[in-house]
Amino acid sequence: MLVVVFLLLILMLVQSRSGRDEAAGPPVPAPETPVLSTEDFFLPYEPDFVPPVLLEREPKDGWTGEDARPFWTDPMEGREEVWRRRIESGIDALLEHVP
């Protein structure tokens, strides 16, 4: 008797599941997976903003006045008295130690 009840329960479960599948309608196809290209993985090309490097360059034999002008400031221009005091104090400090 127990076996018969068990078989009836199994039959009811199978029928209810098949009924749900029919009521759901036709199966929906799975969406197609997009094909990935190499452009999806790499950044696009960007131009370099850094100027090219000169690996070898001819050395200069000497400086011209035009080459040195941006880097040269006259130390005596407008500060003669300051430099004079610094020089005199340095000389005085040296001469103090002379026997």
Phi, psi and omega in degrees: 000319178296323180294321181294317179296319179298317178296321178296318178298319179294318179297320179295319178296317181295317180292322181292324178290318179292329177292323177294322180294322179288326182287336182288340179096188182292150181293141180273128181292146179290142179295146181288139178280134182290145178279128182270137177253171181293334179295336179288338185259338185246146177290151179290158181294134175238136180291150178283137178259356181270134179293156181296153182269135175269106183286322179231138180214146180293130179288150179279144177281330180191172181262141172263169178299325179291324178293321186275342186305317180293338185258352187260130169231137181283118182292338182272349185290106177083358183227033184299317183292322178297314180293322180299317178295320179295318179294314181296321179292324177294317178294317178299319180295322178291317184289337178295330183268356178280130180288000000 
